[in-house]
Tab-separated table of C-alpha atoms in Angstrom:
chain	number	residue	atom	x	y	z
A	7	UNK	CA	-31.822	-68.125	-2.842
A	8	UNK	CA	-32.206	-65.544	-5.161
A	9	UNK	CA	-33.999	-62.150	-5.205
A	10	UNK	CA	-35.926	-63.437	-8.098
A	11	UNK	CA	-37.129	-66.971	-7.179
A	12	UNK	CA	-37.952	-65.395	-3.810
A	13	UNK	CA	-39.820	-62.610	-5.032
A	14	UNK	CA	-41.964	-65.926	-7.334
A	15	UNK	CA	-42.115	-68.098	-4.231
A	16	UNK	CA	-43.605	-64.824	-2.799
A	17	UNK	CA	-46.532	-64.636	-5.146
A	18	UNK	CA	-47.719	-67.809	-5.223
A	19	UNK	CA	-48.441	-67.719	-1.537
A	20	UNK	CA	-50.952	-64.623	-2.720
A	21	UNK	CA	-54.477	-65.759	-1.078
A	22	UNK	CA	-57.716	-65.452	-3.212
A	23	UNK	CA	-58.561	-63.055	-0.342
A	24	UNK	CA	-55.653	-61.017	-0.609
A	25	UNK	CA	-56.096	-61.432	-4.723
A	26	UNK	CA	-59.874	-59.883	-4.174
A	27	UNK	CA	-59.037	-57.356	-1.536
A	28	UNK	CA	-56.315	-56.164	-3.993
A	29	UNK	CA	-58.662	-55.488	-6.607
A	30	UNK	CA	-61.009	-53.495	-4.514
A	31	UNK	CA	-57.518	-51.537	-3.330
A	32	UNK	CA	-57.253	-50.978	-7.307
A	33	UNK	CA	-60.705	-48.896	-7.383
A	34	UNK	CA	-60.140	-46.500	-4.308
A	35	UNK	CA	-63.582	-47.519	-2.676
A	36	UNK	CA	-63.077	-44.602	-0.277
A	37	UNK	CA	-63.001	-42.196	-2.473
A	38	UNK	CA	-65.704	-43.815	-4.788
A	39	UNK	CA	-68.048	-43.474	-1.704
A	40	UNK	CA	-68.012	-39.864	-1.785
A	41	UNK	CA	-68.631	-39.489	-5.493
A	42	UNK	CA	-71.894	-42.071	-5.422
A	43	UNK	CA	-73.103	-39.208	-2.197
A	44	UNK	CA	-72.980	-36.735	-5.076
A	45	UNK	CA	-75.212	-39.024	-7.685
A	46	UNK	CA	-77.544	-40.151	-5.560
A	47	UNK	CA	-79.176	-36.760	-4.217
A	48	UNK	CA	-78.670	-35.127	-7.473
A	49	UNK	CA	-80.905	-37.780	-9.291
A	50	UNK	CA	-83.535	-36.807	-6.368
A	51	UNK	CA	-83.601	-33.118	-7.503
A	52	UNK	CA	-83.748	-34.375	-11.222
A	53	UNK	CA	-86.720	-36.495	-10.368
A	54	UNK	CA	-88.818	-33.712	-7.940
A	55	UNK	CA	-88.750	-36.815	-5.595
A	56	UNK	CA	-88.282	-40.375	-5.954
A	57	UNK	CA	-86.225	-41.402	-9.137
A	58	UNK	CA	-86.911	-44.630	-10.593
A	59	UNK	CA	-85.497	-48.004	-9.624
A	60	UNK	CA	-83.757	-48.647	-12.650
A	61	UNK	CA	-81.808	-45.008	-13.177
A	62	UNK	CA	-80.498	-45.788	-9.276
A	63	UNK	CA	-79.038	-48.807	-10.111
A	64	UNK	CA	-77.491	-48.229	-13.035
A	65	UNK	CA	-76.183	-44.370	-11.691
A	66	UNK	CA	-74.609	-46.687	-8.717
A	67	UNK	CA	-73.372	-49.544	-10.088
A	68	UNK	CA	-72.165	-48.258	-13.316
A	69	UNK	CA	-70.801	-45.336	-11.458
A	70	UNK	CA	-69.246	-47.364	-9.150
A	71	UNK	CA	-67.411	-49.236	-12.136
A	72	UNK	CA	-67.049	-45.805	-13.820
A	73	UNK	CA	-64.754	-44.457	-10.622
A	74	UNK	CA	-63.043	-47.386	-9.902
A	75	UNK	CA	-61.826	-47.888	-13.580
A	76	UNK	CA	-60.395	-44.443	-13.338
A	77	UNK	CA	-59.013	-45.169	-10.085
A	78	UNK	CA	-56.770	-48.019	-11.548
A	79	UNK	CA	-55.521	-46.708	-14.517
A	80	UNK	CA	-54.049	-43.939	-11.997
A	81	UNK	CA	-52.815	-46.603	-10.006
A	82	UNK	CA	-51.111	-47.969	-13.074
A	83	UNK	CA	-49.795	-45.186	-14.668
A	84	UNK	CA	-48.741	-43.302	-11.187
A	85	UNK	CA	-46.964	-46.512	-9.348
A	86	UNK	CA	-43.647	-44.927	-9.688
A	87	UNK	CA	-45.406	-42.164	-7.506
A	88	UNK	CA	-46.619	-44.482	-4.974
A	89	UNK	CA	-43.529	-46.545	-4.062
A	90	UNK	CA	-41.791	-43.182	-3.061
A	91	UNK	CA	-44.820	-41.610	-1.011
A	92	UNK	CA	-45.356	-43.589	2.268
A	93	UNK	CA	-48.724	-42.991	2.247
A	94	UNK	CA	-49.256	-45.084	-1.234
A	95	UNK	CA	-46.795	-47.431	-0.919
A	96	UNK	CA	-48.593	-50.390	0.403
A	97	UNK	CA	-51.020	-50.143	-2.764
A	98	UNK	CA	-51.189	-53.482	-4.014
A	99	UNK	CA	-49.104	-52.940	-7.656
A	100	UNK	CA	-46.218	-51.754	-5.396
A	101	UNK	CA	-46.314	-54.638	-2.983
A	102	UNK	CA	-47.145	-57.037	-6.182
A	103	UNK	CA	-50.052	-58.762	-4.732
A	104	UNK	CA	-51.231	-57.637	-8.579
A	105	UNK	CA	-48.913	-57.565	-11.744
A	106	UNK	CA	-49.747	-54.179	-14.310
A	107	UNK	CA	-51.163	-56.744	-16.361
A	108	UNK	CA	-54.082	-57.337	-14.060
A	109	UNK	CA	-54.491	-54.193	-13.375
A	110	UNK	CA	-54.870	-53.210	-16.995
A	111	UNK	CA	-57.569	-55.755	-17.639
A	112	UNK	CA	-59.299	-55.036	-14.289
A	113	UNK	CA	-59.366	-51.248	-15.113
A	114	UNK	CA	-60.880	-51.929	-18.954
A	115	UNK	CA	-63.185	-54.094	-18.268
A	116	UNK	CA	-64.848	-52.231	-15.455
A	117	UNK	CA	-64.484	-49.160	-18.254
A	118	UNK	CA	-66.169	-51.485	-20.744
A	119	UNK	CA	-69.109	-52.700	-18.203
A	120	UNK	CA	-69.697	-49.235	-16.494
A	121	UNK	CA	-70.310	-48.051	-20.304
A	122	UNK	CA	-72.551	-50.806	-21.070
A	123	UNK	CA	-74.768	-50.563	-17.688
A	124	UNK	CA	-75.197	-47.034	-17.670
A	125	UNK	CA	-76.583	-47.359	-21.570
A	126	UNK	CA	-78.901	-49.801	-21.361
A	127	UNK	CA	-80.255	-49.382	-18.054
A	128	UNK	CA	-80.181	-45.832	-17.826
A	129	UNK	CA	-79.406	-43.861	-21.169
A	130	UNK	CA	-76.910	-43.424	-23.362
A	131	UNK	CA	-76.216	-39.237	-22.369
A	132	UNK	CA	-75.048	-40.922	-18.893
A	133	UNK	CA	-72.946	-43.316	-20.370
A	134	UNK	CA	-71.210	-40.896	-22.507
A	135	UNK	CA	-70.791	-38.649	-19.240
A	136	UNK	CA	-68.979	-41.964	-17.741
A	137	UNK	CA	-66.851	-42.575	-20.622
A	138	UNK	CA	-65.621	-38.885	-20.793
A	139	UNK	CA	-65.259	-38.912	-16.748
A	140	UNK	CA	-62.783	-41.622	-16.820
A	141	UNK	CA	-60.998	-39.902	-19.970
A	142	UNK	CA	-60.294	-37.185	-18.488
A	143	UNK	CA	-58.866	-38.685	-14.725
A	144	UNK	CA	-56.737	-41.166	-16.338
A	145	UNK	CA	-55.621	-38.877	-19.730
A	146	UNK	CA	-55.879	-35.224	-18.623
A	147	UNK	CA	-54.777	-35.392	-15.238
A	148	UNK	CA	-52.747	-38.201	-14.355
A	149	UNK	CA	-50.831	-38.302	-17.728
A	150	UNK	CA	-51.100	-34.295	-18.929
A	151	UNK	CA	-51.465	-32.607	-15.424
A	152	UNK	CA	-49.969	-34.384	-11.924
A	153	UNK	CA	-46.783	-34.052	-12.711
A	154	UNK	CA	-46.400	-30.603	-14.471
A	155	UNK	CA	-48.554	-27.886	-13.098
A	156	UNK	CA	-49.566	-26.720	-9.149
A	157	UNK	CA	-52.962	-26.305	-10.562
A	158	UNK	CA	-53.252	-30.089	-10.980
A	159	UNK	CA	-55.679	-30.828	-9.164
A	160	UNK	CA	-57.777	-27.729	-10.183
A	161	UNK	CA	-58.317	-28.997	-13.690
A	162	UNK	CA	-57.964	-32.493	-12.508
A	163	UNK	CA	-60.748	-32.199	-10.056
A	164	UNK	CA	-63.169	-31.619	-12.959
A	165	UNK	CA	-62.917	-35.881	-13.229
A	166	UNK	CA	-64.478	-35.603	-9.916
A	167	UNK	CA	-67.585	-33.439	-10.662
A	168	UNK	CA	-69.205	-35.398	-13.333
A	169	UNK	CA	-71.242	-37.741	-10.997
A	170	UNK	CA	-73.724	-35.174	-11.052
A	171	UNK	CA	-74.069	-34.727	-14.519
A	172	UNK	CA	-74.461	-38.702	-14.582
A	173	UNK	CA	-76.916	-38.752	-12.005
A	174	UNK	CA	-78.922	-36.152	-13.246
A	175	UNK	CA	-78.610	-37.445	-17.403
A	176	UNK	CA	-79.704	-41.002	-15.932
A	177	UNK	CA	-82.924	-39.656	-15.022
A	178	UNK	CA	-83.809	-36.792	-16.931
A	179	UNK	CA	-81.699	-37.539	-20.637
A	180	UNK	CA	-80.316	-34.332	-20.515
A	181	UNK	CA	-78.453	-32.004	-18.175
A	182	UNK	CA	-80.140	-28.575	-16.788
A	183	UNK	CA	-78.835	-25.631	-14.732
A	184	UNK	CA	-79.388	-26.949	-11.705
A	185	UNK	CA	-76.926	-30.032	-12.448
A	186	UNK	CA	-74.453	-27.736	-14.141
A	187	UNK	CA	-74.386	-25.388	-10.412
A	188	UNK	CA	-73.954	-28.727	-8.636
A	189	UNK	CA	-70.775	-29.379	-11.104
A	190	UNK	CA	-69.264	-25.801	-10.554
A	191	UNK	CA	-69.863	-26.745	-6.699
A	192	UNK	CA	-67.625	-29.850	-6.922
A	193	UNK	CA	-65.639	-28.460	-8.894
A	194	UNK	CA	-64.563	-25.382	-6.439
A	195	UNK	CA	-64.531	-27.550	-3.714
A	196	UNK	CA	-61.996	-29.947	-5.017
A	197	UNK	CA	-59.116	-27.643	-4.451
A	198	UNK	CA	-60.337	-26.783	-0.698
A	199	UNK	CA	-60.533	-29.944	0.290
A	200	UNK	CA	-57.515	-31.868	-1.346
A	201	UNK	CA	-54.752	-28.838	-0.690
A	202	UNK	CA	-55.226	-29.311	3.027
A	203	UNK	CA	-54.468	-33.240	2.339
A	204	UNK	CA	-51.052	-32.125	-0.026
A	205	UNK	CA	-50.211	-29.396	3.251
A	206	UNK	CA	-50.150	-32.874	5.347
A	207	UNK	CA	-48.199	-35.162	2.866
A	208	UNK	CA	-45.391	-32.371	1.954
A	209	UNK	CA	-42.592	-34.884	2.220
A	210	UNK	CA	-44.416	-37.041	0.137
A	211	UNK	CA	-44.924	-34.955	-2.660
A	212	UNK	CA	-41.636	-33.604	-2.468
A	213	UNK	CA	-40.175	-36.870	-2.846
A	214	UNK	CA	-42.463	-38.286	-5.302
A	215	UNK	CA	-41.615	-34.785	-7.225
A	216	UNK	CA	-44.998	-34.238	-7.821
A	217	UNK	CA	-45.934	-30.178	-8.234
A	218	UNK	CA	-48.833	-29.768	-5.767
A	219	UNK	CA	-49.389	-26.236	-4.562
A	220	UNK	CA	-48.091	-27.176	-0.826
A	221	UNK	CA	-44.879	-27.957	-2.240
A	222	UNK	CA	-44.357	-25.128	-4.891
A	223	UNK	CA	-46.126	-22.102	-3.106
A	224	UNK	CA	-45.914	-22.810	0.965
A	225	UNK	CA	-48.314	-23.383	3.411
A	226	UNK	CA	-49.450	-19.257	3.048
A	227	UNK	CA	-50.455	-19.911	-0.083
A	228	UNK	CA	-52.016	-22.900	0.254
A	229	UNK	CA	-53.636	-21.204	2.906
A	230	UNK	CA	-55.155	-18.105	1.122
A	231	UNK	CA	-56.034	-20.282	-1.871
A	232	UNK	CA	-58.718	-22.632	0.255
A	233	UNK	CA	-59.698	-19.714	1.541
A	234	UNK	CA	-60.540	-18.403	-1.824
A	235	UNK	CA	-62.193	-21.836	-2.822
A	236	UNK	CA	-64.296	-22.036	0.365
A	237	UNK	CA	-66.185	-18.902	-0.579
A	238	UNK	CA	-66.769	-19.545	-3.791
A	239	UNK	CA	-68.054	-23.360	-3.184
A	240	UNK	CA	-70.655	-21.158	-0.344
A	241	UNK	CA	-71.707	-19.153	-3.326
A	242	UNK	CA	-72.249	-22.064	-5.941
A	243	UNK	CA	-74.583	-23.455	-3.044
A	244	UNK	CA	-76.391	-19.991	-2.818
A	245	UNK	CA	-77.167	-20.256	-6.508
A	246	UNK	CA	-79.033	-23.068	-6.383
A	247	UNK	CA	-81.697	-21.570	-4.442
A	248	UNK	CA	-83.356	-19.798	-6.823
A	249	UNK	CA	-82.036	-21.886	-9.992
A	250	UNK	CA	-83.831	-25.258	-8.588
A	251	UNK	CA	-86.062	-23.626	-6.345
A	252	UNK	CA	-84.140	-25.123	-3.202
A	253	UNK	CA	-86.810	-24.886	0.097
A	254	UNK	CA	-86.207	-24.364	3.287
A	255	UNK	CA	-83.836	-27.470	4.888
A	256	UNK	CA	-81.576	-27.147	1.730
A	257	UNK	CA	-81.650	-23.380	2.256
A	258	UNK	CA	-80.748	-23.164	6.212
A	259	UNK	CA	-78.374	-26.420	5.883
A	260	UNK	CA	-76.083	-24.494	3.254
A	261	UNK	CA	-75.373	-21.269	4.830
A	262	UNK	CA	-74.820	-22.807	8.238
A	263	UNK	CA	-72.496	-25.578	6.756
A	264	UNK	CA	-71.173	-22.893	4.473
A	265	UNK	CA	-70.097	-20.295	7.138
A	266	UNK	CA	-68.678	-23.590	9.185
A	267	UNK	CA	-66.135	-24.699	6.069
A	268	UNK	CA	-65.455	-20.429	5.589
A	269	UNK	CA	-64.481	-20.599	8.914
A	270	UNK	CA	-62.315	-22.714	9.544
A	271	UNK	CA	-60.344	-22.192	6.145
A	272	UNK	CA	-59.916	-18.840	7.727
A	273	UNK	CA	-58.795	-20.855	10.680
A	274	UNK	CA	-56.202	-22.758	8.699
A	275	UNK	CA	-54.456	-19.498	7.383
A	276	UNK	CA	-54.245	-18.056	10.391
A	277	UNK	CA	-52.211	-20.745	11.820
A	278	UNK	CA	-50.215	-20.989	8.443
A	279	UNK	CA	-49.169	-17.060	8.970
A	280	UNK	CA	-47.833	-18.018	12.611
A	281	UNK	CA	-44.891	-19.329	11.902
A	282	UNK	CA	-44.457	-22.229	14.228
A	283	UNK	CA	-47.825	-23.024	14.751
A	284	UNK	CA	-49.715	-26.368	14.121
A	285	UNK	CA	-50.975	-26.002	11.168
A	286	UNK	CA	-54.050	-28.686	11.659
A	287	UNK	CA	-54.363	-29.622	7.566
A	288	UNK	CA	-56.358	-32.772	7.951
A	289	UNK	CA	-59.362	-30.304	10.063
A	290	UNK	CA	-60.080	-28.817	7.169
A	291	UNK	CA	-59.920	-31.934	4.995
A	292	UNK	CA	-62.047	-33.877	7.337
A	293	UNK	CA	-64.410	-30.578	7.675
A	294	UNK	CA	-65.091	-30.680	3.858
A	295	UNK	CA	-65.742	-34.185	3.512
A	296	UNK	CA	-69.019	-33.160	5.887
A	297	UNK	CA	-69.742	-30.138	4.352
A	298	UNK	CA	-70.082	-31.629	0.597
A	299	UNK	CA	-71.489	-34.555	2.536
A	300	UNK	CA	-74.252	-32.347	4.356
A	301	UNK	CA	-75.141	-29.843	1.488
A	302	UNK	CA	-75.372	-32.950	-0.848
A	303	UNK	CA	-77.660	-34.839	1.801
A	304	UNK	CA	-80.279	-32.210	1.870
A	305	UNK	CA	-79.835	-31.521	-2.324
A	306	UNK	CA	-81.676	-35.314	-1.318
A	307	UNK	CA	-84.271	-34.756	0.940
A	308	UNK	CA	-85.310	-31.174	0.479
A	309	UNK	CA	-87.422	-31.871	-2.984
A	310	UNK	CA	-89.189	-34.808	-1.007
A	311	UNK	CA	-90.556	-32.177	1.808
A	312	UNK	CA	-93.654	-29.648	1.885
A	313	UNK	CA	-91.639	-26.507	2.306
């Protein structure tokens, strides 16, 4: 039999499960997750307490759509990329469970919806927000950036930071200072957290030929730089205090949380200096995950409190 009429036989025993489970594959719902923890809090602080009903679901669902669009068109155009890296390589437009066709009408239509849902149920500033988050993922860093710079995901991560601005526009119509620090946090915080994850996946990179910082500078450098990026996501959190008048819980939660992510980036480059040590990437990744996670959480609940 041959390659091709196996490779057919192959995809018509595709499942409408495995079809479905595909597309959610397509929109990274992992990652998505962590950029609806930034929205949700930030529409809080907007409000001074409770936002309304309607600006929550449209900030969640359209994000949701939003994010996941972007996520597929990088799947699309970066599935070269992921049938080299072992890590991507069961993603489901390398196994074929979806053809780039399906992708491409998945990922515009959920670009076309999100657009729509944030602009009539919330506003059209949000929408806009949306529109220009998924431009620049999908143009500026996965076709201008990922594959020619070590600061990739520097710029890049700037995709990441606009759920904030979204959250905020949905309720307010406009974007403040307060939204604009949360932004800058996000967006120094990006660098800490993913350069650990490129330290881990090396090989990958290397053989994918993609440019990231762990594979151009060394782990030393890699080292120093989230070291650099840990402080100055600590101060973006300081600012906030006084900009949005930030109480107690917020207060106490971000310089604890802040000298715990400090520290152990200083923890990382130590062990990067030492030349056969462990070099424990994936702490530090895991540790900011919590650390956005925990200063976002009380960006939540601190405007709902007495003090």
């Amino acid at each position: 039999m041959s390659t091709a009429s196996s490779l057919t036989q192959s995809r018509t025993r595709i499942s409408p499960r495995e079809k479905f489970g595909a597309y959610v594959a397509l929109t990274k719902p992992r990652v998505i997750e962590l950029l609806l923890v930034t929205a949700l809090p930030t529409m809080v602080l907007a409000a001074g307490g409770l936002p309304p009903l309607s600006a929550v679901v449209a900030t969640l669902v359209g994000g949701f759509m939003s994010a996941g669009s972007a996520n597929a068109f990088n799947m699309i155009i970066d599935r070269d990329i992921d049938r080299v890296m072992e890590r991507t390589k069961r993603r489901p437009l390398v196994t074929g469970t979806l053809s780039v066709v399906e992708a491409h009408v998945f990922a515009w239509a959920l670009a076309v919806a999100s657009t729509l849902v944030l602009g009539f149920m919330a506003n059209w500033v949000a929408a806009s927000f949306s529109v220009a988050a998924i431009f620049f993922y999908v143009v500026i860093y996965s076709l201008v950036l990922k594959r020619r710079t070590e600061q990739n995901i520097v710029w890049g991560g700037i995709a990441g930071c606009f759920p904030v601005v979204i959250g905020w526009s949905a309720v307010t119509g406009s974007v403040d200072w307060p939204a604009w620090i949360l932004f800058l946090l996000v967006f120094l915080w990006t660098p800490a957290h993913y350069w650990p994850l490129s330290m881990k996946y090396r090989a990958d990179y290397t053989a994918a030929n993609v440019p990231m910082l762990a594979v151009v500078r060394g782990k030393r450098v890699v080292g120093l730089q989230v070291i650099l990026y840990a402080w100055a996501s600590f101060a973006s959190t300081m600012l906030l205090i006084p900009v949005a008048g930030m109480g107690l819980l917020y207060s106490a939660i971000a310089v604890v949380a802040g000298a715990w992510f400090v520290a152990e980036s200083h923890m990382l480059y130590n062990r990067a200096l030492r030349e056969h040590a462990e070099i424990k990437a994936m702490r530090v990744f895991h540790a900011s995950n919590l650390y956005l996670t925990l200063i976002f959480v009380s960006v939540g609940i601190d405007p709902l409190l007495p003090f």
